[in-house]
XYZ file of C-alpha atoms in Angstrom:
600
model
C 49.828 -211.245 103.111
C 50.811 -212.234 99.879
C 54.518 -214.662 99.707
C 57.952 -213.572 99.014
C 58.101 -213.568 94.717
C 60.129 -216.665 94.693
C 57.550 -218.278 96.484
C 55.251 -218.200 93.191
C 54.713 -220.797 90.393
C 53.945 -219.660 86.715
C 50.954 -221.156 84.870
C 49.235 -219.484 81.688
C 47.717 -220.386 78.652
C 49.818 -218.166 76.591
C 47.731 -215.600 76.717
C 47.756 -214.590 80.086
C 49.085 -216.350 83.417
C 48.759 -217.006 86.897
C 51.043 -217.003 89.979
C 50.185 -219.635 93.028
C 51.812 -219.507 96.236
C 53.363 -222.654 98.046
C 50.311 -222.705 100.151
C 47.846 -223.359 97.435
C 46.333 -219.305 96.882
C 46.155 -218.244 93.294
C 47.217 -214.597 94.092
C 47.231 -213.005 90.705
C 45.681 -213.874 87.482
C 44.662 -211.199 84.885
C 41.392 -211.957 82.567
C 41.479 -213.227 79.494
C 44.816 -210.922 78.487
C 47.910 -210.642 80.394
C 47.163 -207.007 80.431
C 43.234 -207.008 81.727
C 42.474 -205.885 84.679
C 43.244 -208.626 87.246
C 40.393 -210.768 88.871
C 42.765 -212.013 92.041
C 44.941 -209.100 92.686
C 45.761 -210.327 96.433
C 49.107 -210.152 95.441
C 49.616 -206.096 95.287
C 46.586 -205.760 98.317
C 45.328 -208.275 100.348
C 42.556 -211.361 100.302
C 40.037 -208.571 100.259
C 41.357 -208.127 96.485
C 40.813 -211.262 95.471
C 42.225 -214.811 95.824
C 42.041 -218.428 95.049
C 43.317 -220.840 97.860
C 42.706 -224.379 97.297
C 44.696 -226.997 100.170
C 44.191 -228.351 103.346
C 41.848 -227.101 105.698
C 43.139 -225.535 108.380
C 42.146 -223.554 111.794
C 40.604 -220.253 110.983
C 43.620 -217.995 112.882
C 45.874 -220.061 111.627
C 48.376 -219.331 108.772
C 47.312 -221.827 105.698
C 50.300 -224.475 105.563
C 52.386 -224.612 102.501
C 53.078 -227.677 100.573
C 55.890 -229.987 101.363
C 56.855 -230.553 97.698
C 56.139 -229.086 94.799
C 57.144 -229.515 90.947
C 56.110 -228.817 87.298
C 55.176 -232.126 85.809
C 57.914 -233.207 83.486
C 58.859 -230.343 80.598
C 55.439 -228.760 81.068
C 53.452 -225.543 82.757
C 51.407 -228.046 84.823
C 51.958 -227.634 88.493
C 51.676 -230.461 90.657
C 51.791 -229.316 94.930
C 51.709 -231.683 97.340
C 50.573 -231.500 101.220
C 51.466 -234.158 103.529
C 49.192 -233.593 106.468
C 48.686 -235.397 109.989
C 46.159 -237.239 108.141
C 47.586 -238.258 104.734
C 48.804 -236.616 101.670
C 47.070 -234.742 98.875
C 48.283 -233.391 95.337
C 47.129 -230.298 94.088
C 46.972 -230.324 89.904
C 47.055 -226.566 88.711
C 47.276 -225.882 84.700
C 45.599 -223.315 82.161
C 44.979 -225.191 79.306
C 46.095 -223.834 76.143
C 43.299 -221.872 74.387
C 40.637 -223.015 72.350
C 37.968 -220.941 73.648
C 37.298 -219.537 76.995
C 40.448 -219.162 79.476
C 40.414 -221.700 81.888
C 42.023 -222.702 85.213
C 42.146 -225.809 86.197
C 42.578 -227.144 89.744
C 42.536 -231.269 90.553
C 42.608 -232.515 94.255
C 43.764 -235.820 94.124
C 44.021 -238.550 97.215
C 47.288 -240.257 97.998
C 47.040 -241.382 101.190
C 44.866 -241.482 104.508
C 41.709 -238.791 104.183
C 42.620 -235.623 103.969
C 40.017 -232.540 104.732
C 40.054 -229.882 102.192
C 38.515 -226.775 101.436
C 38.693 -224.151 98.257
C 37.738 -220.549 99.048
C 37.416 -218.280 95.981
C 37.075 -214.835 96.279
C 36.490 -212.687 92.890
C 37.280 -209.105 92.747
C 37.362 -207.487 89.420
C 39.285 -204.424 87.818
C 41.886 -205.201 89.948
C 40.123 -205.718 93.539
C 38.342 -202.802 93.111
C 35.042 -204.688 92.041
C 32.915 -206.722 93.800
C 30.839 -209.020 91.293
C 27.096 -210.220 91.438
C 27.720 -214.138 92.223
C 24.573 -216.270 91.484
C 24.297 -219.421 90.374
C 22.551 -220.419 86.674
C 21.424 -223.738 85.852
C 23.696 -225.397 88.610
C 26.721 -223.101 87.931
C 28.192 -220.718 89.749
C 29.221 -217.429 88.348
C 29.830 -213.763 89.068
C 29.647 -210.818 86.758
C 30.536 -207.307 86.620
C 30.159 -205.061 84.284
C 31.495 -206.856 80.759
C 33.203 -209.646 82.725
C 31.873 -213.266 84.018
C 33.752 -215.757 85.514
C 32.210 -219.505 85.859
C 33.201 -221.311 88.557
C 32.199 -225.394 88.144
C 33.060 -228.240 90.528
C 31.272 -231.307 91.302
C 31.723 -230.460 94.852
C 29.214 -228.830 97.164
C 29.541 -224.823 97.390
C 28.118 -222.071 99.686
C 28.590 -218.675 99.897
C 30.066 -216.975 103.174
C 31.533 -212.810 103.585
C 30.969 -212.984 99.967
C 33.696 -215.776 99.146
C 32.369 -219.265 97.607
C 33.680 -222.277 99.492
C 33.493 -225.618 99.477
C 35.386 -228.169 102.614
C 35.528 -232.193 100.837
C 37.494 -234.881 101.974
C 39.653 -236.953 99.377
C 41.073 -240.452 99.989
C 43.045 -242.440 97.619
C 41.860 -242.468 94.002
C 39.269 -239.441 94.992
C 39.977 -236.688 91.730
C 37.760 -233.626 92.571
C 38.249 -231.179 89.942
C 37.361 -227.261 90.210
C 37.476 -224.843 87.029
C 37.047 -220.961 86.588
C 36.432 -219.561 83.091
C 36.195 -216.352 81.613
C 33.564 -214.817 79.437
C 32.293 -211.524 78.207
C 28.873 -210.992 80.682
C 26.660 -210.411 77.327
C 27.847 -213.754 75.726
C 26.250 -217.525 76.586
C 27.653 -219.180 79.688
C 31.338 -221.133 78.423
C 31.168 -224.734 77.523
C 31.269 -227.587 80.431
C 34.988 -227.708 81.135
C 36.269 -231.432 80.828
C 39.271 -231.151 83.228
C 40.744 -234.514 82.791
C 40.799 -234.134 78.926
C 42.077 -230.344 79.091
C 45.079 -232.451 81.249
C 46.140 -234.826 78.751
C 45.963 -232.368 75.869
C 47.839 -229.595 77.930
C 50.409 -232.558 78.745
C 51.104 -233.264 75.055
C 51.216 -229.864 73.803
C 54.062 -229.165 76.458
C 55.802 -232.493 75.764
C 55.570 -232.489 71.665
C 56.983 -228.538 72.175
C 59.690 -228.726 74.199
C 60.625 -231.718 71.848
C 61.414 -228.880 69.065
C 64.461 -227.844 71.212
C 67.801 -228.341 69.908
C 69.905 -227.814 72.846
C 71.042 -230.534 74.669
C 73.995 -229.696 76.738
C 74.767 -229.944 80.345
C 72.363 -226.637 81.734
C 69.192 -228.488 79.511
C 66.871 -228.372 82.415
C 67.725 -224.769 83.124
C 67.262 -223.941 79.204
C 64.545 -225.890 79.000
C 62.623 -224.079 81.785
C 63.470 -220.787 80.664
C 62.189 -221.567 77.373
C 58.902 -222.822 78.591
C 58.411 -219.885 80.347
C 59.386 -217.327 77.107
C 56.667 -219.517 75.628
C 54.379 -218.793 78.254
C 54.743 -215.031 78.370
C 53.964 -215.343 74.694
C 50.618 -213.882 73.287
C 49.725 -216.386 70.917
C 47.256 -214.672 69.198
C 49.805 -212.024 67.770
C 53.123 -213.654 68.862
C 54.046 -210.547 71.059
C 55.903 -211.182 73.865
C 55.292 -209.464 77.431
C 58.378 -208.739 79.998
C 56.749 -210.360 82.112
C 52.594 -211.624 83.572
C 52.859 -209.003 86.410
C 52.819 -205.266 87.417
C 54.485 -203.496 90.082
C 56.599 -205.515 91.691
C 58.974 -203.678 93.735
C 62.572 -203.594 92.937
C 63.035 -201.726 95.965
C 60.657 -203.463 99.039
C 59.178 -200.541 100.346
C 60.173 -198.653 97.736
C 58.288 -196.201 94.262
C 60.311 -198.309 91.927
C 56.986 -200.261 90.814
C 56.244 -200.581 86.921
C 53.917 -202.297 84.930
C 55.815 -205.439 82.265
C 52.675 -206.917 80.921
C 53.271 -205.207 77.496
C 55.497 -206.137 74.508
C 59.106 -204.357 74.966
C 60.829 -204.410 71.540
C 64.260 -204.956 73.826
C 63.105 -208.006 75.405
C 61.464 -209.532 72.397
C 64.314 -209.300 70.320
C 66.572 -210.717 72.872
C 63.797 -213.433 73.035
C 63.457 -213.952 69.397
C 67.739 -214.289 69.572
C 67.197 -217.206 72.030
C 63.767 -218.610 70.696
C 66.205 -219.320 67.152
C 68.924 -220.530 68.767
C 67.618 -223.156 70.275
C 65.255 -224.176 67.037
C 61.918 -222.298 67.647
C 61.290 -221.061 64.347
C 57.568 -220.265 64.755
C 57.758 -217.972 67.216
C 60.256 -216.365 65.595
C 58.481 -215.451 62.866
C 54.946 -214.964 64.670
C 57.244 -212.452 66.470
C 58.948 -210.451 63.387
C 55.146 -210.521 62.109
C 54.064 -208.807 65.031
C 56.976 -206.230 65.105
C 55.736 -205.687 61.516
C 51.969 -205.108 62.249
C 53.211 -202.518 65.237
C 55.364 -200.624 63.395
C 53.349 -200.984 60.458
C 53.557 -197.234 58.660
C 55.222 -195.301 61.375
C 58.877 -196.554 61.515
C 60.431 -193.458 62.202
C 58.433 -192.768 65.579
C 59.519 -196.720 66.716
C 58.545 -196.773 70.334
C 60.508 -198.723 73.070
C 56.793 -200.805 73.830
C 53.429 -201.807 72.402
C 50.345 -203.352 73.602
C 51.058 -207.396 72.912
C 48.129 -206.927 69.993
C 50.362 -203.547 68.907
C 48.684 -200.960 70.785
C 50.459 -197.750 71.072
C 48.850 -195.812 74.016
C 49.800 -197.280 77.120
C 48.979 -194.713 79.468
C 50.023 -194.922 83.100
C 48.141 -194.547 86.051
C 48.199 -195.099 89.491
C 45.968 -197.787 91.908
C 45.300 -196.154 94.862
C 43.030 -198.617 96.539
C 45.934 -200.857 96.429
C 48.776 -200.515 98.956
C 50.894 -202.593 97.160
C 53.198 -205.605 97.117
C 54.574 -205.143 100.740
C 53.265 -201.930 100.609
C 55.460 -200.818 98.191
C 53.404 -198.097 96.382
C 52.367 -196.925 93.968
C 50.896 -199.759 92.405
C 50.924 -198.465 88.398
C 48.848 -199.995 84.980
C 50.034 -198.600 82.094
C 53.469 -197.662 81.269
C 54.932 -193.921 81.052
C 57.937 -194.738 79.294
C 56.272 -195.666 75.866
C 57.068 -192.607 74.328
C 60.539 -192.201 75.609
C 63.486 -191.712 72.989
C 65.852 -194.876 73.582
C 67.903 -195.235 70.607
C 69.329 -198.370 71.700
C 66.070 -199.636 70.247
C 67.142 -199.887 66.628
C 69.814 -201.932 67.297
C 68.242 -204.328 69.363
C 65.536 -204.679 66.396
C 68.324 -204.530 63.420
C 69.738 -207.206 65.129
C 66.944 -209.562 65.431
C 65.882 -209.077 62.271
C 69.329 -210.359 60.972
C 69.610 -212.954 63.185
C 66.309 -214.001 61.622
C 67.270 -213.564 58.299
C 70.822 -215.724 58.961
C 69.151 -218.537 60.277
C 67.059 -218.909 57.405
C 63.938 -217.822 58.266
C 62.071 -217.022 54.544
C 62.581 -213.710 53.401
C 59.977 -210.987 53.980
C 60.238 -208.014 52.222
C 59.099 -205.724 54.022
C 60.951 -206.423 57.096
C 63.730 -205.554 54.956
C 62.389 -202.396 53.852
C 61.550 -201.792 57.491
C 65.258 -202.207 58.254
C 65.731 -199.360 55.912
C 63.569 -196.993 56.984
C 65.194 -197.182 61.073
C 68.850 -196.714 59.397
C 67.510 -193.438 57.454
C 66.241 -192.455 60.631
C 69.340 -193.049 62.729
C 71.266 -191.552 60.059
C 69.160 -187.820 61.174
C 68.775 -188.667 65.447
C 71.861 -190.698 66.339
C 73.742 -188.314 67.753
C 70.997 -187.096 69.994
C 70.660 -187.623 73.745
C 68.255 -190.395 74.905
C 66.513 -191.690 77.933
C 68.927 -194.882 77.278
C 67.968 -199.006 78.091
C 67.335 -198.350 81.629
C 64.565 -195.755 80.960
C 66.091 -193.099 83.222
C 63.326 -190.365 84.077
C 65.553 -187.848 84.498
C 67.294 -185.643 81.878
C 68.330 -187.396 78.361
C 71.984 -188.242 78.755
C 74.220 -189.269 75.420
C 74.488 -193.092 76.677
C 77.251 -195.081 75.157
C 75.013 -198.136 74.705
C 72.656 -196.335 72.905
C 75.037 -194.946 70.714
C 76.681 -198.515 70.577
C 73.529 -200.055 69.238
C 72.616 -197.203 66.739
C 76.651 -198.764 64.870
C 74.865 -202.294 65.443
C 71.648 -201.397 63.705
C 74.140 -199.828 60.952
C 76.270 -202.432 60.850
C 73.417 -205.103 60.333
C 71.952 -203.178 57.545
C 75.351 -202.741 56.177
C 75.755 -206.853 56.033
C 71.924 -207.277 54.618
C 73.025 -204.652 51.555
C 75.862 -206.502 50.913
C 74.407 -210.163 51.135
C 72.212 -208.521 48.037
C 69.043 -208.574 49.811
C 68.331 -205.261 50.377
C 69.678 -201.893 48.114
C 70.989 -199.114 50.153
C 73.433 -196.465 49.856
C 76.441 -198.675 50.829
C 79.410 -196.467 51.104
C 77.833 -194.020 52.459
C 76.783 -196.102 55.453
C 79.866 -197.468 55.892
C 80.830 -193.823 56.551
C 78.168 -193.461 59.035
C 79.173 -196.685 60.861
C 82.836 -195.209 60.829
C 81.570 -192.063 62.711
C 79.753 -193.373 65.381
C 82.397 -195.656 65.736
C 84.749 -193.099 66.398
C 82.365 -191.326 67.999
C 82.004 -193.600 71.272
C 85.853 -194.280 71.243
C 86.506 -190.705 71.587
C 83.793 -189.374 73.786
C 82.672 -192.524 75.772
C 85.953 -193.703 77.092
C 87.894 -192.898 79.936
C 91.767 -193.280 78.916
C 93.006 -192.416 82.544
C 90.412 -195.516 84.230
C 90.397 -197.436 80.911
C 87.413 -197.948 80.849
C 84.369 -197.112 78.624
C 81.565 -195.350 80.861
C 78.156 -194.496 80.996
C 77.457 -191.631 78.660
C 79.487 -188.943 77.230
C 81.531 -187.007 79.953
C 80.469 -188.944 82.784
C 82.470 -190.971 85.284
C 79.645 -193.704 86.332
C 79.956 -196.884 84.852
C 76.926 -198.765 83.152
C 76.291 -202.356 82.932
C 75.154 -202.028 79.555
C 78.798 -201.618 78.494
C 78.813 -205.904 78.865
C 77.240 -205.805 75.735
C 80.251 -203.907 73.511
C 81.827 -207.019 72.982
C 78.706 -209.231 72.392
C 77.882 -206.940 69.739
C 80.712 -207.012 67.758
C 81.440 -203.335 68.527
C 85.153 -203.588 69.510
C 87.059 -207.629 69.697
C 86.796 -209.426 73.150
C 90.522 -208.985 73.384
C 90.461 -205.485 73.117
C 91.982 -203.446 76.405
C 89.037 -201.378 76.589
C 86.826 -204.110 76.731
C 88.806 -205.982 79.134
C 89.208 -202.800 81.108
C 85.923 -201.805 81.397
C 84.714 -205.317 82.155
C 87.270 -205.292 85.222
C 86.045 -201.732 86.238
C 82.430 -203.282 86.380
C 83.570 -205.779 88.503
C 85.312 -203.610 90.774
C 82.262 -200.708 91.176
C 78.737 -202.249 90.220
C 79.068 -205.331 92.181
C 77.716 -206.491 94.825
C 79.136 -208.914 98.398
C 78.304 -211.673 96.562
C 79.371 -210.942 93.310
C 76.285 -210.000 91.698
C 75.838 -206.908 88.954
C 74.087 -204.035 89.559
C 73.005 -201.815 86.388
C 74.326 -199.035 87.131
C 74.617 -196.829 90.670
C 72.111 -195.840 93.001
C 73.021 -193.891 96.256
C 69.509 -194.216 97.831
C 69.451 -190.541 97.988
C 66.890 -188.506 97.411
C 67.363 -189.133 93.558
C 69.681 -190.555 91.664
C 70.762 -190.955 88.289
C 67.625 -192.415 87.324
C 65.736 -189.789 88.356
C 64.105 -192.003 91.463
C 64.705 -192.358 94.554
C 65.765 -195.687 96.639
C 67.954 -198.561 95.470
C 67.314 -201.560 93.729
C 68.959 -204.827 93.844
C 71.481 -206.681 91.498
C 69.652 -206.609 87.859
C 69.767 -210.536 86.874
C 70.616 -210.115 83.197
C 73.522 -207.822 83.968
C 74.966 -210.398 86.260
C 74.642 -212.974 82.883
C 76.088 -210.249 80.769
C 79.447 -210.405 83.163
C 79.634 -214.328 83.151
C 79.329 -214.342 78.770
C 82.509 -211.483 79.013
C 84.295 -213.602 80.879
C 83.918 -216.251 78.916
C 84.654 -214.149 75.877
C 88.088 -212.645 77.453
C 89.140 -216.684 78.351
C 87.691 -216.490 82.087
C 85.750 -219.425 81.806
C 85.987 -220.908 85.063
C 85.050 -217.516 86.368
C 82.402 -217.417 84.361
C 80.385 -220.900 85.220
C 81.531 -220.232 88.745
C 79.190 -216.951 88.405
C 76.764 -218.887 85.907
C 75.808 -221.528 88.565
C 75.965 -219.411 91.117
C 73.044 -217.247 89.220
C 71.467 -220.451 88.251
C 71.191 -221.137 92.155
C 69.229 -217.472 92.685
C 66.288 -219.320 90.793
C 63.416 -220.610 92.433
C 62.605 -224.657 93.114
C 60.536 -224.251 90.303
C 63.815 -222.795 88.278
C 62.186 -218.940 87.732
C 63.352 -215.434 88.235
C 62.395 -212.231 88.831
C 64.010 -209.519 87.698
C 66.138 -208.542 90.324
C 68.164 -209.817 93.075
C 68.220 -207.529 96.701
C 71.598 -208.826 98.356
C 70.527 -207.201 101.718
C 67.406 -209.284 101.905
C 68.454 -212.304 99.909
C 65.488 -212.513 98.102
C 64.097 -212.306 94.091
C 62.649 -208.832 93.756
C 61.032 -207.283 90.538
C 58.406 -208.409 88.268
C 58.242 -212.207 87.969
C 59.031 -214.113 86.228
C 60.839 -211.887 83.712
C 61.576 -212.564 80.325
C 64.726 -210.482 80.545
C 66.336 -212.619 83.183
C 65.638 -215.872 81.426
C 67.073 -214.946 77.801
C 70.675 -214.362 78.669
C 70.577 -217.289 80.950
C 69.857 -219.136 77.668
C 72.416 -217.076 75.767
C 75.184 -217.834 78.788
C 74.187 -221.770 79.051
C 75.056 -221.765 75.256
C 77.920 -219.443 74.690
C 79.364 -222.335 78.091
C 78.622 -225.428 76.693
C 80.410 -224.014 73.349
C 83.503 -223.176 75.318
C 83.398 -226.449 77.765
C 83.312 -224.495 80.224
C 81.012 -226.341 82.357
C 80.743 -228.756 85.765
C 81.188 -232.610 85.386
């Protein structure tokens, strides 16, 4: 059975990633894009779907043992594990070098102390376990194909085959290095180079160290800001600069539960919010490989913006179910694809408006037709604000007037208002200034509740919606407002959780709820960042680095998170790690250290 999420290390080459467990198994690992069809899926089935353990050897009934320490090697997405045994200690080296060719993983066994027996079983399934490949070897390598995939496995150790899994059992003592590599090419191409594992080391090292020395923050959460920003980078697609929620599909937010989606696609939501951070903190590059790749998406078609793309700008993202999978904890169905692509979320424009601004404050060089783009989604808001939408949260149940959305269709407004009047852009001024003024009113008068003082989730309703967080971050109403400060303290009081946690919204874990799904899900991560940046805002700051480190302390050894947290359980829950979880913690650790508010 696969390990609890938090149990999982990232490693990826920026163009896809994979997830180890503490005991050594590489459970998931998609090939050669984050959004192929995966080649270990044991981590939504079982070892019959394919796996990757490489660690001590151990008693066939036995459970494999999990390493006693475990770390990423300085500022990097190198992965050192180590086992200390009743007959010494081993390391375990895992990295994906960044690509200059075929995708590569990379696994050195190294001896520290007494001699340690070891064995690597590797067990390829493709399209997503489904798949069981030809393995053969050619010219002293091993490799299986299927279909248009091969995989090349090399190691200088000895290999056999056994219940169609390749092993090998060594023994390392001090100084031994045994290095093991798969690789991934098309099955019609020629076999991949020789990997060199020791030089793919150094050079992964120094591309880590020489990038994280581009960050400009260096206040007292660094390591936290750091690690989130090495992991934006690494759910990255450097070919295109799109950005995926996150390396992994249908993890449950609800163990047990349907609430399973598919994040390995480019969310124009999250990549704004992770362009926001990625400037903040000095990362210029991927700023503008992102606001390229926004450009290429939209390219033609601005007024039918959808919510996601493909991370090379795909628009059809079909989804479908996996039924020979029973799912993470068998929590099914396991789903490719994503069904929401097409959904009407108008929040959408904002989010993009606002990146593009940020971009254009900080000085990134003008590009005119990101300006022109700006344009066209302001002429198109001016016609559909007023609509109902399925909102941030992707509700699939009826379209709902959500106040967010309507908040961020005055932000994208508002934006474009500030660009005319910098003189970089032409647009009817005054008359958008009128438009701004409506929706303004517009969400004053229908999305507030004067008796509960509070602003609530869409027009007429009485639930409340963590989204609302945002009012004040946006510059929609002052921080000092009542109605913010109201509706921040009717969030606390009704979306959280024991332990002080946010939820989004609420779920009753009826039969359905307002989401249109059934079950519950756990506190959602960013909302939970969201409350600690208000209450920083309203001049709670020691309430809000009491939550902030509190949150930071929900992250893994290895300083990830998922998407979710499940109070009940106590556990990370969602798809991991997650882009959306990692941003505002960025956002928070800055708006903190500008305020002081922070630990000695």
């Amino acid at each position: 059975m696969a390990g609890l999420i938090e149990d999982y290390a990232l490693i990826g080459d920026m163009q896809t990633a994979a997830l180890v467990c503490r005991d050594g198994t590489v459970d998931w690992l998609c090939l050669p894009r984050f959004d192929s069809h995966a080649v270990f899926a044991g981590l939504l089935g079982t070892e019959e779907h394919g796996f990757w353990r490489l660690g001590p050897a151990h008693a066939a009934d036995a459970k494999p043992p999990v390493a006693a320490r475990r770390r990423y090697r300085g500022d990097s997405l190198i992965l050192e594990s180590e086992w200390d045994t009743p007959r010494g200690t081993v390391r375990v080296t895992d990295f994906m070098p960044p690509r200059d060719g075929a995708p590569q993983l990379i696994r050195i066994v190294e001896g520290v102390s007494g001699r340690v027996p070891m064995r690597s079983a590797l067990r390829m399934r493709f399209s997503y376990g489904r798949v069981v490949p030809w393995v053969h070897k050619h010219e002293g390598r091993t490799v299986a194909v299927a279909g248009p995939d091969s995989v090349w496995f090399d190691t200088t150790a000895e290999t056999y085959g056994k219940s169609l899994t390749t092993y090998a059992d060594f023994t390392v003592a001090p100084g031994d290095r045994i290095a093991f590599t798969i690789s991934w090419e098309p099955s019609h191409k020629q076999p991949p180079a020789l990997p060199e594992p020791e030089q793919s080391l150094d050079a992964t090292e120094d591309f880590w160290r020489e990038w994280v020395e581009q960050c400009t923050y260096h206040g007292p959460y660094r390591e936290a800001v750091v690690r989130s920003l090495i992991t934006l980078k690494a759910l990255t697609y450097a070919p295109t600069g799109g950005i995926v929620a996150a390396p992994t599909t249908s993890l449950p937010e609800d163990i047990g539960g349907v609430r399973n989606w598919d994040y390995r696609y480019t969310w124009l939501r999250d990549a704004a919010i992770t362009l926001s951070s990625l400037l903040r903190t000095g990362y210029r590059d991927e700023a503008r490989a992102w606001r390229e790749w926004l450009l290429r998406a939209v390219a033609g078609d601005p007024e039918n913006l959808q919510i996601m793309y493909g991370i090379a700008g795909e628009r059809e993202l079909g989804e479908a179910e996996l039924d020979w999978l029973p799912g993470y904890e068998n929590s099914g169905p396991v789903r490719v694809g994503n069904g929401a692509a097409h959904q009407l979320q108008l929040d959408v424009y904002g989010e993009v408006t606002e990146a593009l601004h940020l971009a254009h404050m900080t000085g990134l060089a003008r590009n005119d037709y990101a300006s022109l783009l700006q344009l066209k989604l302001i002429r198109y808001l001016e016609q559909h604000w007023d609509e109902p939408d399925e909102g941030i949260w992707e509700v699939r149940g009826p379209r709902r007037h959500f106040v967010h959305s309507k908040v961020m269709a005055w932000v994208a407004v508002d934006r474009t208002i500030k660009l005319i009047e910098s003189g970089d852009a032409d647009g009817p001024l005054e008359k958008w200034r009128e438009l701004r003024d409506d929706i303004h009113r517009d969400v004053c008068e229908k999305g507030y509740d004067k008796e509960r003082n509070t602003f609530t989730q869409s027009y007429g309703s009485k639930e409340l919606d963590a989204s609302l967080l945002l009012i004040p971050q946006m510059g929609f109403l002052p921080p000092d407002d009542k109605r913010v400060i109201g509706t921040i303290e009717a969030i606390q009081r009704e979306l959280s959780t024991s332990d002080g946690f946010i939820l989004r919204y609420p779920t009753s874990g009826g039969e359905e709820n307002l989401d249109g799904l059934p079950g519950d899900e756990g506190a959602f991560l960013a909302c939970s960042f969201w409350m600690a940046d208000d209450l920083a805002m309203i001049g709670r700051v020691d309430e809000a680095r009491k939550l902030f480190e509190k949150l930071l302390d929900l992250r893994n050894d290895l300083g990830l998170l998922a998407e979710e947290w499940d109070p009940r359980l106590k556990r990370q829950v969602g798809n991991f790690p997650q882009a959306f979880s990692h941003v505002p913690l960025i956002d928070t650790a800055l708006r903190l250290t500008a305020s002081g508010a922070y630990g000695g």
